[in-house]
Amino acid sequence: ACGRCRRAAYCGPEHQALDWRRGHRRSCGQHAAGDDSADEIPEHNEFLFPEYEILIEPEEPEFPADSSVGPDDEEGAVSTSKDPTEQEELQVTGSAALASLDEETLEAMAKHETEEDKIFQMFKERVAAEPEQIIRYCRGGEGPIWVSGENIPEEKDIPNCLCGAKRIFEFQIMPQLLNHLQVDSLGESIDWGTLVVYTCADNCGEGNEYPEEFIWKQDFSAGS
């Protein structure tokens, strides 16, 4: 709490100092002087994050079991045109354009899609199914969706819990959350590709105590 007006509350000294520089020193002086607006809660909209309700629901499979078209089916890549003649013309045109390229150009095109591109493309495709998703929870099941092939932790990079048990993946925070937090207003922008949280496999801790968790921050690669 602010030591002067006792009305403004903060989660830490960093936010208190930031709020003081951004205008609380003026409103705090009014409250301390007994201003009529002393009963009003001070405004902190310049840096406090907006509040939302998080809706929890299972993630729908990308391709339902009764779907006749899978991710690797060639049918999914066929033109939607119903005119057979138009489809044939498109295929011929594409084949002719491909045949006109020399071998060196074709080799360069083949190497263009690196492993990094594939990982980022998989991330985008998965996110496209639920574009508003801010947290993916899957304790002990499927691992996190990485945004890059760089800076992926190995098992030895995840320290054991303080109780001695291994830490396992529990949930990850998605970059979509940044859009809702409006972090650009802070002046010093916050950014991440994904934040992956690992927790104790034995679920240690008793009562209301929170055992320490481990977080791994992965940024988008320079080529993303």
Coordinates of N, CA and C in Angstrom, one line a residue:
A1 N 0.9 -1.2 0.0 CA 0.0 0.0 0.0 C 0.9 1.2 0.0
C2 N 0.3 2.3 -0.6 CA 1.1 3.6 -0.6 C 1.2 4.1 0.9
G3 N 2.4 4.4 1.3 CA 2.6 4.8 2.7 C 2.1 6.1 3.0
R4 N 1.7 6.9 2.0 CA 1.2 8.3 2.2 C -0.3 8.3 2.3
C5 N -1.0 7.8 1.2 CA -2.5 7.9 1.2 C -3.2 6.6 1.7
R6 N -2.4 5.5 1.7 CA -2.9 4.2 2.2 C -4.1 3.7 1.4
R7 N -4.3 4.3 0.1 CA -5.5 3.9 -0.7 C -5.0 3.1 -1.9
A8 N -3.9 3.4 -2.4 CA -3.4 2.7 -3.7 C -2.7 1.5 -3.2
A9 N -3.0 0.3 -3.9 CA -2.4 -0.9 -3.5 C -1.6 -1.5 -4.8
Y10 N -0.5 -2.1 -4.5 CA 0.3 -2.6 -5.6 C 0.8 -4.0 -5.4
C11 N 1.2 -4.7 -6.5 CA 1.7 -6.0 -6.3 C 3.2 -6.0 -6.0
G12 N 3.8 -4.9 -6.1 CA 5.3 -4.9 -5.8 C 5.8 -3.4 -5.9
P13 N 7.0 -3.2 -5.4 CA 7.6 -1.9 -5.4 C 7.9 -1.3 -6.8
E14 N 8.1 -2.2 -7.7 CA 8.4 -1.7 -9.1 C 7.1 -1.0 -9.7
H15 N 6.0 -1.6 -9.5 CA 4.7 -0.9 -10.0 C 4.4 0.3 -9.1
Q16 N 4.7 0.3 -7.9 CA 4.5 1.5 -7.0 C 5.3 2.7 -7.5
A17 N 6.6 2.4 -7.8 CA 7.5 3.5 -8.3 C 7.0 4.0 -9.7
L18 N 6.6 3.0 -10.5 CA 6.1 3.4 -11.9 C 4.8 4.3 -11.8
D19 N 3.9 3.9 -10.9 CA 2.7 4.7 -10.7 C 2.9 6.1 -10.1
W20 N 3.9 6.1 -9.3 CA 4.3 7.4 -8.7 C 4.8 8.4 -9.7
R21 N 5.6 7.9 -10.6 CA 6.1 8.7 -11.7 C 5.0 9.1 -12.7
R22 N 4.1 8.2 -12.9 CA 3.0 8.5 -13.9 C 1.8 9.3 -13.4
G23 N 1.9 9.8 -12.2 CA 0.8 10.7 -11.8 C 0.3 10.4 -10.4
H24 N 0.6 9.3 -9.7 CA 0.0 9.1 -8.4 C 0.5 10.2 -7.4
R25 N 1.7 10.8 -7.6 CA 2.2 11.8 -6.7 C 1.2 12.9 -6.6
R26 N 0.5 13.2 -7.7 CA -0.5 14.3 -7.7 C -1.8 13.9 -6.9
S27 N -2.3 12.8 -7.3 CA -3.6 12.3 -6.7 C -3.3 12.0 -5.2
C28 N -2.2 11.4 -4.9 CA -1.8 11.1 -3.5 C -1.8 12.3 -2.7
G29 N -1.3 13.4 -3.2 CA -1.3 14.7 -2.5 C -2.6 15.2 -2.2
Q30 N -3.6 15.0 -3.1 CA -5.0 15.4 -2.9 C -5.6 14.6 -1.8
H31 N -5.4 13.3 -1.8 CA -5.9 12.5 -0.7 C -5.4 12.8 0.6
A32 N -4.1 13.1 0.7 CA -3.4 13.4 1.9 C -3.9 14.7 2.5
A33 N -4.3 15.6 1.6 CA -4.8 16.9 2.0 C -6.2 16.9 2.4
G34 N -6.9 15.8 2.3 CA -8.3 15.7 2.7 C -9.2 16.2 1.6
D35 N -8.9 16.0 0.3 CA -9.7 16.4 -0.8 C -11.0 15.6 -0.8
D36 N -12.1 16.2 -1.4 CA -13.4 15.6 -1.4 C -13.4 14.3 -2.1
S37 N -12.4 14.1 -3.0 CA -12.4 12.9 -3.8 C -11.6 11.8 -3.2
A38 N -11.3 12.0 -1.9 CA -10.5 11.0 -1.2 C -11.1 9.6 -1.1
D39 N -12.4 9.5 -1.2 CA -13.0 8.2 -1.1 C -13.0 7.4 -2.5
E40 N -12.5 8.1 -3.5 CA -12.4 7.5 -4.8 C -11.1 6.7 -4.9
I41 N -11.2 5.5 -5.6 CA -10.0 4.7 -5.8 C -9.1 5.4 -6.8
P42 N -7.9 5.5 -6.6 CA -7.0 6.1 -7.6 C -7.0 5.4 -8.9
E43 N -6.8 6.1 -10.0 CA -6.7 5.5 -11.3 C -5.3 5.0 -11.6
H44 N -5.2 3.7 -12.1 CA -3.9 3.2 -12.4 C -4.0 2.6 -13.8
N45 N -4.8 3.2 -14.7 CA -5.1 2.6 -16.0 C -3.8 2.7 -16.9
E46 N -2.9 3.5 -16.5 CA -1.7 3.6 -17.4 C -0.8 2.4 -17.5
F47 N -0.9 1.6 -16.4 CA 0.0 0.4 -16.5 C -0.6 -0.9 -16.0
L48 N -1.7 -0.8 -15.2 CA -2.3 -2.0 -14.7 C -2.9 -2.8 -15.9
F49 N -2.8 -4.1 -15.9 CA -3.4 -4.9 -16.9 C -4.9 -5.0 -16.8
P50 N -5.6 -5.0 -17.9 CA -7.1 -5.1 -17.9 C -7.5 -6.5 -17.3
E51 N -8.7 -6.6 -16.8 CA -9.1 -7.8 -16.1 C -10.1 -8.5 -17.1
Y52 N -9.9 -9.8 -17.2 CA -10.8 -10.7 -18.0 C -11.2 -11.9 -17.3
E53 N -12.2 -12.6 -17.8 CA -12.6 -13.9 -17.3 C -12.0 -14.9 -18.3
I54 N -11.4 -16.0 -17.7 CA -10.8 -17.0 -18.6 C -11.8 -18.1 -18.7
L55 N -12.2 -18.4 -19.9 CA -13.1 -19.5 -20.2 C -12.3 -20.8 -20.5
I56 N -12.6 -21.9 -19.7 CA -11.9 -23.1 -19.9 C -12.8 -24.1 -20.6
E57 N -12.3 -24.7 -21.7 CA -13.0 -25.7 -22.4 C -12.0 -26.6 -23.2
P58 N -12.4 -27.8 -23.5 CA -11.5 -28.7 -24.2 C -11.2 -28.2 -25.6
E59 N -10.0 -28.5 -26.0 CA -9.6 -28.1 -27.4 C -10.1 -29.2 -28.4
E60 N -10.9 -28.7 -29.4 CA -11.4 -29.6 -30.4 C -10.4 -30.1 -31.3
P61 N -10.5 -31.4 -31.7 CA -9.5 -32.0 -32.6 C -9.5 -31.2 -33.9
E62 N -8.4 -31.1 -34.6 CA -8.3 -30.4 -35.8 C -9.1 -31.1 -36.9
F63 N -9.0 -32.5 -36.9 CA -9.7 -33.3 -37.9 C -10.5 -34.3 -37.2
P64 N -11.9 -34.1 -37.1 CA -12.7 -35.0 -36.4 C -12.6 -36.5 -36.9
A65 N -13.0 -37.4 -36.1 CA -12.8 -38.8 -36.4 C -13.6 -39.2 -37.7
D66 N -14.8 -38.5 -37.8 CA -15.7 -38.9 -38.9 C -15.3 -38.1 -40.2
S67 N -14.3 -37.3 -40.2 CA -13.9 -36.6 -41.4 C -13.2 -37.5 -42.4
S68 N -13.6 -37.3 -43.6 CA -13.0 -38.1 -44.7 C -11.7 -37.5 -45.3
V69 N -11.4 -36.3 -44.8 CA -10.2 -35.6 -45.3 C -9.3 -35.4 -44.2
G70 N -8.1 -35.9 -44.3 CA -7.1 -35.7 -43.2 C -6.1 -34.7 -43.6
P71 N -5.1 -34.4 -42.7 CA -4.2 -33.3 -43.0 C -3.2 -33.6 -44.1
D72 N -3.0 -34.9 -44.5 CA -2.1 -35.3 -45.5 C -2.8 -35.7 -46.8
D73 N -4.2 -35.7 -46.8 CA -4.9 -36.1 -48.0 C -4.7 -35.1 -49.1
E74 N -4.5 -35.6 -50.3 CA -4.3 -34.7 -51.4 C -5.6 -33.9 -51.8
E75 N -6.7 -34.5 -51.4 CA -8.0 -33.9 -51.7 C -8.1 -32.5 -51.0
G76 N -7.4 -32.3 -49.9 CA -7.5 -31.1 -49.2 C -6.8 -29.9 -49.9
A77 N -6.0 -30.3 -50.9 CA -5.2 -29.2 -51.6 C -5.8 -28.9 -53.0
V78 N -6.9 -29.6 -53.4 CA -7.4 -29.5 -54.7 C -8.2 -28.2 -54.7
S79 N -8.2 -27.5 -55.9 CA -9.0 -26.3 -56.1 C -10.5 -26.5 -55.8
T80 N -11.1 -25.5 -55.3 CA -12.6 -25.7 -55.0 C -13.4 -25.4 -56.2
S81 N -12.8 -25.1 -57.3 CA -13.6 -24.8 -58.6 C -14.3 -26.0 -59.0
K82 N -15.6 -25.9 -59.4 CA -16.4 -27.0 -59.8 C -16.3 -27.2 -61.3
D83 N -15.6 -26.4 -62.0 CA -15.5 -26.5 -63.5 C -14.3 -27.4 -63.8
P84 N -14.5 -28.6 -64.3 CA -13.4 -29.5 -64.6 C -12.4 -28.9 -65.6
T85 N -12.9 -28.2 -66.6 CA -12.0 -27.5 -67.5 C -11.1 -26.5 -66.9
E86 N -11.6 -25.7 -66.0 CA -10.8 -24.7 -65.3 C -9.8 -25.4 -64.4
Q87 N -10.2 -26.5 -63.7 CA -9.2 -27.3 -62.9 C -8.1 -27.8 -63.8
E88 N -8.4 -28.3 -64.9 CA -7.4 -28.9 -65.8 C -6.4 -27.8 -66.3
E89 N -7.0 -26.6 -66.6 CA -6.1 -25.5 -67.0 C -5.2 -25.0 -65.9
L90 N -5.7 -25.0 -64.7 CA -4.8 -24.7 -63.6 C -3.7 -25.6 -63.4
Q91 N -4.0 -26.9 -63.5 CA -2.9 -28.0 -63.4 C -1.9 -27.9 -64.5
V92 N -2.3 -27.6 -65.7 CA -1.4 -27.5 -66.8 C -0.5 -26.3 -66.7
T93 N -1.1 -25.2 -66.3 CA -0.4 -23.9 -66.1 C 0.7 -24.1 -65.0
G94 N 0.3 -24.7 -63.9 CA 1.2 -24.9 -62.8 C 2.4 -25.8 -63.2
S95 N 2.1 -26.9 -63.9 CA 3.1 -27.8 -64.4 C 4.1 -27.1 -65.3
A96 N 3.5 -26.3 -66.2 CA 4.4 -25.6 -67.2 C 5.3 -24.6 -66.5
A97 N 4.8 -23.9 -65.5 CA 5.6 -23.0 -64.7 C 6.7 -23.7 -64.0
L98 N 6.4 -24.8 -63.4 CA 7.4 -25.6 -62.7 C 8.5 -26.1 -63.6
A99 N 8.1 -26.6 -64.8 CA 9.0 -27.1 -65.7 C 10.0 -26.1 -66.3
S100 N 9.6 -24.8 -66.3 CA 10.4 -23.8 -66.9 C 11.5 -23.3 -66.0
L101 N 11.5 -23.8 -64.7 CA 12.6 -23.4 -63.8 C 13.8 -24.3 -63.9
D102 N 15.0 -23.7 -63.8 CA 16.2 -24.6 -64.0 C 16.4 -25.3 -62.7
E103 N 17.4 -26.3 -62.8 CA 17.6 -27.2 -61.7 C 18.1 -26.5 -60.5
E104 N 19.0 -25.4 -60.7 CA 19.5 -24.7 -59.6 C 18.5 -23.9 -58.8
T105 N 17.5 -23.4 -59.5 CA 16.4 -22.6 -58.9 C 15.5 -23.6 -58.1
L106 N 15.2 -24.7 -58.7 CA 14.4 -25.7 -58.0 C 15.1 -26.2 -56.7
E107 N 16.4 -26.4 -56.7 CA 17.1 -26.9 -55.6 C 17.1 -25.8 -54.5
A108 N 17.2 -24.5 -54.9 CA 17.1 -23.5 -53.9 C 15.7 -23.4 -53.2
M109 N 14.7 -23.6 -54.0 CA 13.3 -23.6 -53.5 C 13.1 -24.8 -52.5
A110 N 13.7 -25.9 -52.8 CA 13.5 -27.1 -52.0 C 14.2 -26.9 -50.6
K111 N 15.3 -26.2 -50.6 CA 16.1 -26.0 -49.4 C 15.5 -24.8 -48.6
H112 N 14.6 -24.0 -49.2 CA 14.1 -22.8 -48.5 C 13.3 -23.1 -47.3
E113 N 12.6 -24.2 -47.4 CA 11.8 -24.6 -46.2 C 12.6 -25.4 -45.2
T114 N 13.2 -24.7 -44.3 CA 14.1 -25.3 -43.3 C 13.2 -25.9 -42.2
E115 N 13.9 -26.6 -41.3 CA 13.2 -27.2 -40.1 C 12.6 -26.1 -39.3
E116 N 13.3 -25.0 -39.2 CA 12.7 -23.9 -38.4 C 11.4 -23.4 -39.0
D117 N 11.3 -23.3 -40.3 CA 10.0 -22.9 -41.0 C 8.9 -23.9 -40.7
K118 N 9.3 -25.2 -40.7 CA 8.3 -26.2 -40.4 C 7.7 -26.1 -39.0
I119 N 8.6 -25.9 -38.0 CA 8.1 -25.8 -36.6 C 7.2 -24.6 -36.5
F120 N 7.6 -23.5 -37.0 CA 6.8 -22.3 -36.9 C 5.5 -22.4 -37.6
Q121 N 5.5 -23.1 -38.8 CA 4.3 -23.3 -39.5 C 3.3 -24.2 -38.8
M122 N 3.8 -25.3 -38.1 CA 3.0 -26.1 -37.3 C 2.4 -25.4 -36.1
F123 N 3.1 -24.4 -35.6 CA 2.6 -23.6 -34.5 C 1.5 -22.8 -35.0
K124 N 1.6 -22.1 -36.1 CA 0.6 -21.3 -36.7 C -0.7 -22.0 -37.0
E125 N -0.5 -23.2 -37.6 CA -1.7 -24.0 -37.9 C -2.4 -24.5 -36.7
R126 N -1.7 -24.8 -35.6 CA -2.4 -25.2 -34.4 C -3.1 -24.1 -33.7
V127 N -2.5 -22.9 -33.7 CA -3.1 -21.7 -33.1 C -4.3 -21.2 -33.9
A128 N -4.3 -21.4 -35.2 CA -5.3 -21.0 -36.1 C -6.7 -21.6 -35.7
A129 N -6.6 -22.8 -35.1 CA -7.9 -23.5 -34.7 C -8.5 -22.8 -33.5
E130 N -7.7 -22.2 -32.7 CA -8.3 -21.5 -31.5 C -7.5 -20.2 -31.4
P131 N -7.8 -19.2 -32.2 CA -6.9 -18.0 -32.2 C -7.0 -17.1 -30.9
E132 N -8.0 -17.4 -30.1 CA -8.2 -16.6 -28.9 C -7.6 -17.3 -27.7
Q133 N -7.0 -18.5 -27.9 CA -6.5 -19.3 -26.8 C -5.3 -18.6 -26.1
I134 N -5.3 -18.4 -24.8 CA -4.2 -17.8 -24.2 C -3.4 -18.8 -23.3
I135 N -4.0 -19.9 -22.9 CA -3.3 -20.9 -22.1 C -3.7 -22.3 -22.6
R136 N -2.7 -23.1 -22.8 CA -2.9 -24.5 -23.1 C -2.5 -25.4 -21.9
Y137 N -3.4 -26.1 -21.4 CA -3.2 -26.9 -20.2 C -3.2 -28.4 -20.6
C138 N -2.1 -29.1 -20.3 CA -2.1 -30.5 -20.6 C -1.0 -31.2 -19.7
R139 N -1.3 -31.3 -18.5 CA -0.4 -31.8 -17.5 C -0.1 -33.3 -17.7
G140 N 1.1 -33.6 -17.9 CA 1.5 -35.0 -18.1 C 1.1 -35.7 -19.4
G141 N 0.6 -34.9 -20.3 CA 0.2 -35.4 -21.6 C 1.0 -34.9 -22.7
E142 N 0.4 -34.4 -23.8 CA 1.1 -33.9 -24.9 C 1.9 -32.7 -24.5
G143 N 3.1 -32.6 -25.0 CA 4.1 -31.6 -24.7 C 3.6 -30.2 -25.2
P144 N 4.4 -29.2 -24.9 CA 4.1 -27.9 -25.4 C 4.2 -27.7 -26.9
I145 N 3.6 -26.7 -27.5 CA 3.7 -26.4 -28.9 C 4.8 -25.3 -29.0
W146 N 5.9 -25.6 -29.6 CA 7.0 -24.7 -29.7 C 6.9 -23.7 -30.8
V147 N 7.3 -22.5 -30.7 CA 7.2 -21.5 -31.8 C 8.5 -21.5 -32.6
S148 N 9.5 -22.2 -32.1 CA 10.8 -22.1 -32.8 C 11.6 -23.4 -32.6
G149 N 12.5 -23.7 -33.5 CA 13.4 -24.8 -33.2 C 14.5 -24.5 -32.3
E150 N 14.7 -23.2 -32.0 CA 15.8 -22.7 -31.2 C 15.3 -22.7 -29.7
N151 N 16.3 -22.9 -28.9 CA 16.0 -22.7 -27.4 C 14.9 -23.6 -26.9
I152 N 14.9 -24.9 -27.4 CA 14.0 -25.9 -26.8 C 14.7 -26.6 -25.7
P153 N 14.2 -26.7 -24.5 CA 14.9 -27.3 -23.4 C 15.0 -28.8 -23.5
E154 N 16.1 -29.4 -23.1 CA 16.3 -30.8 -22.9 C 15.9 -31.2 -21.5
E155 N 15.8 -32.5 -21.3 CA 15.4 -32.9 -19.9 C 16.3 -32.4 -18.8
K156 N 17.6 -32.3 -19.1 CA 18.5 -31.9 -18.1 C 18.4 -30.4 -17.8
D157 N 17.7 -29.7 -18.7 CA 17.6 -28.2 -18.5 C 16.4 -27.9 -17.5
I158 N 15.6 -28.9 -17.2 CA 14.4 -28.7 -16.3 C 14.9 -29.2 -14.9
P159 N 15.1 -28.3 -14.0 CA 15.6 -28.7 -12.7 C 14.5 -29.5 -11.9
N160 N 14.9 -30.4 -11.0 CA 13.9 -31.1 -10.2 C 13.3 -30.2 -9.2
C161 N 12.1 -30.6 -8.7 CA 11.4 -29.9 -7.7 C 12.3 -29.8 -6.4
L162 N 11.9 -28.9 -5.5 CA 12.7 -28.8 -4.3 C 12.5 -30.1 -3.4
C163 N 11.4 -30.8 -3.7 CA 11.2 -32.1 -2.9 C 12.1 -33.2 -3.5
G164 N 12.7 -33.0 -4.7 CA 13.5 -34.0 -5.3 C 12.9 -34.7 -6.5
A165 N 11.5 -34.6 -6.7 CA 10.9 -35.2 -7.8 C 11.1 -34.4 -9.1
K166 N 10.9 -35.1 -10.2 CA 11.0 -34.4 -11.5 C 9.9 -33.4 -11.7
R167 N 10.2 -32.4 -12.5 CA 9.2 -31.4 -12.9 C 8.7 -31.8 -14.3
I168 N 7.4 -31.8 -14.5 CA 6.8 -32.1 -15.8 C 6.0 -31.0 -16.4
F169 N 5.8 -31.0 -17.7 CA 5.1 -29.9 -18.3 C 3.6 -29.9 -17.9
E170 N 3.1 -28.7 -17.5 CA 1.7 -28.6 -17.1 C 0.9 -27.7 -18.0
F171 N 1.4 -26.5 -18.3 CA 0.7 -25.6 -19.2 C 1.7 -24.7 -19.8
Q172 N 1.2 -24.0 -20.9 CA 2.0 -23.0 -21.5 C 1.1 -21.8 -21.8
I173 N 1.7 -20.6 -21.7 CA 1.0 -19.3 -21.9 C 1.3 -18.9 -23.3
M174 N 0.3 -18.6 -24.1 CA 0.4 -18.3 -25.5 C 0.7 -16.8 -25.8
P175 N 1.3 -16.5 -26.9 CA 1.6 -15.1 -27.2 C 0.3 -14.2 -27.4
Q176 N -0.8 -14.9 -27.7 CA -2.1 -14.1 -27.9 C -2.4 -13.3 -26.6
L177 N -2.0 -13.7 -25.5 CA -2.2 -13.0 -24.2 C -1.7 -11.5 -24.3
L178 N -0.6 -11.4 -25.1 CA 0.0 -10.0 -25.2 C -1.0 -9.0 -25.8
N179 N -1.8 -9.5 -26.7 CA -2.8 -8.6 -27.3 C -3.8 -8.1 -26.3
H180 N -4.2 -8.9 -25.4 CA -5.2 -8.5 -24.4 C -4.6 -7.7 -23.2
L181 N -3.3 -7.9 -22.9 CA -2.7 -7.1 -21.9 C -2.3 -5.7 -22.3
Q182 N -2.3 -5.4 -23.6 CA -2.0 -4.1 -24.0 C -0.7 -3.6 -23.4
V183 N 0.4 -4.4 -23.6 CA 1.6 -4.1 -22.9 C 2.4 -2.9 -23.5
D184 N 2.0 -2.5 -24.8 CA 2.8 -1.4 -25.4 C 2.6 -0.2 -24.6
S185 N 1.6 0.0 -23.8 CA 1.4 1.2 -23.0 C 2.4 1.3 -21.9
L186 N 3.1 0.3 -21.6 CA 4.1 0.3 -20.5 C 5.3 1.1 -20.9
G187 N 5.5 1.3 -22.2 CA 6.8 2.0 -22.6 C 7.9 0.9 -22.9
E188 N 8.0 0.0 -21.9 CA 9.0 -1.1 -22.1 C 8.2 -2.3 -22.4
S189 N 8.1 -2.7 -23.7 CA 7.2 -3.7 -24.1 C 7.6 -5.1 -23.6
I190 N 6.6 -5.9 -23.2 CA 6.9 -7.3 -22.8 C 6.6 -8.2 -24.1
D191 N 7.4 -9.2 -24.2 CA 7.3 -10.0 -25.4 C 7.7 -11.5 -25.1
W192 N 7.1 -12.4 -25.8 CA 7.5 -13.8 -25.7 C 6.9 -14.6 -26.8
G193 N 7.5 -15.7 -27.2 CA 6.9 -16.6 -28.1 C 5.9 -17.5 -27.4
T194 N 6.4 -18.2 -26.3 CA 5.6 -18.9 -25.4 C 6.3 -19.1 -24.1
L195 N 5.5 -19.2 -23.0 CA 6.0 -19.4 -21.7 C 5.5 -20.8 -21.2
V196 N 6.5 -21.7 -21.0 CA 6.2 -23.1 -20.7 C 6.4 -23.3 -19.2
V197 N 5.4 -23.8 -18.5 CA 5.5 -24.0 -17.0 C 5.6 -25.5 -16.7
Y198 N 6.6 -25.8 -15.9 CA 6.8 -27.2 -15.4 C 6.6 -27.3 -13.9
T199 N 5.9 -28.3 -13.5 CA 5.5 -28.4 -12.1 C 5.9 -29.8 -11.5
C200 N 5.9 -29.9 -10.2 CA 6.3 -31.2 -9.6 C 5.4 -32.4 -10.0
A201 N 6.1 -33.4 -10.5 CA 5.4 -34.6 -10.9 C 4.6 -35.3 -9.8
D202 N 5.1 -35.1 -8.5 CA 4.5 -35.7 -7.4 C 3.4 -34.8 -6.7
N203 N 3.3 -33.6 -7.3 CA 2.3 -32.6 -6.8 C 2.5 -32.3 -5.3
C204 N 3.7 -32.0 -5.0 CA 4.1 -31.9 -3.5 C 3.4 -30.6 -3.0
G205 N 3.6 -30.4 -1.7 CA 3.0 -29.2 -1.1 C 1.7 -29.5 -0.3
E206 N 1.6 -28.9 0.8 CA 0.5 -29.2 1.7 C -0.3 -27.9 2.0
G207 N -1.5 -28.0 2.3 CA -2.3 -26.8 2.7 C -2.4 -25.8 1.7
N208 N -2.2 -24.5 2.1 CA -2.3 -23.4 1.1 C -0.9 -23.0 0.6
E209 N 0.1 -23.8 0.8 CA 1.4 -23.5 0.3 C 1.5 -23.7 -1.2
Y210 N 2.2 -22.8 -1.9 CA 2.4 -23.0 -3.4 C 3.9 -23.5 -3.6
P211 N 4.1 -24.7 -4.1 CA 5.5 -25.1 -4.3 C 6.1 -24.3 -5.5
E212 N 7.4 -24.1 -5.5 CA 8.0 -23.4 -6.6 C 7.9 -24.1 -7.9
E213 N 7.6 -23.4 -9.0 CA 7.5 -24.0 -10.3 C 8.6 -23.5 -11.2
F214 N 8.8 -24.0 -12.4 CA 9.9 -23.6 -13.3 C 9.3 -23.2 -14.6
I215 N 9.7 -22.0 -15.1 CA 9.2 -21.5 -16.3 C 10.3 -21.4 -17.4
W216 N 10.0 -21.8 -18.6 CA 10.9 -21.7 -19.7 C 10.4 -20.7 -20.7
K217 N 11.1 -19.7 -21.0 CA 10.7 -18.7 -22.0 C 11.3 -18.9 -23.4
Q218 N 10.5 -19.0 -24.4 CA 11.0 -19.2 -25.7 C 10.5 -18.0 -26.6
D219 N 11.4 -17.4 -27.3 CA 11.1 -16.3 -28.1 C 10.9 -16.7 -29.6
F220 N 10.3 -15.9 -30.4 CA 10.2 -16.2 -31.8 C 11.6 -16.1 -32.4
S221 N 11.9 -16.9 -33.4 CA 13.2 -16.8 -34.0 C 13.2 -15.6 -34.9
A222 N 14.4 -15.2 -35.3 CA 14.6 -14.0 -36.1 C 13.9 -14.1 -37.5
G223 N 13.8 -15.4 -37.9 CA 13.2 -15.6 -39.2 C 11.8 -15.8 -39.3
S224 N 11.1 -15.8 -38.1 CA 9.7 -16.0 -38.0 C 8.9 -14.8 -38.6

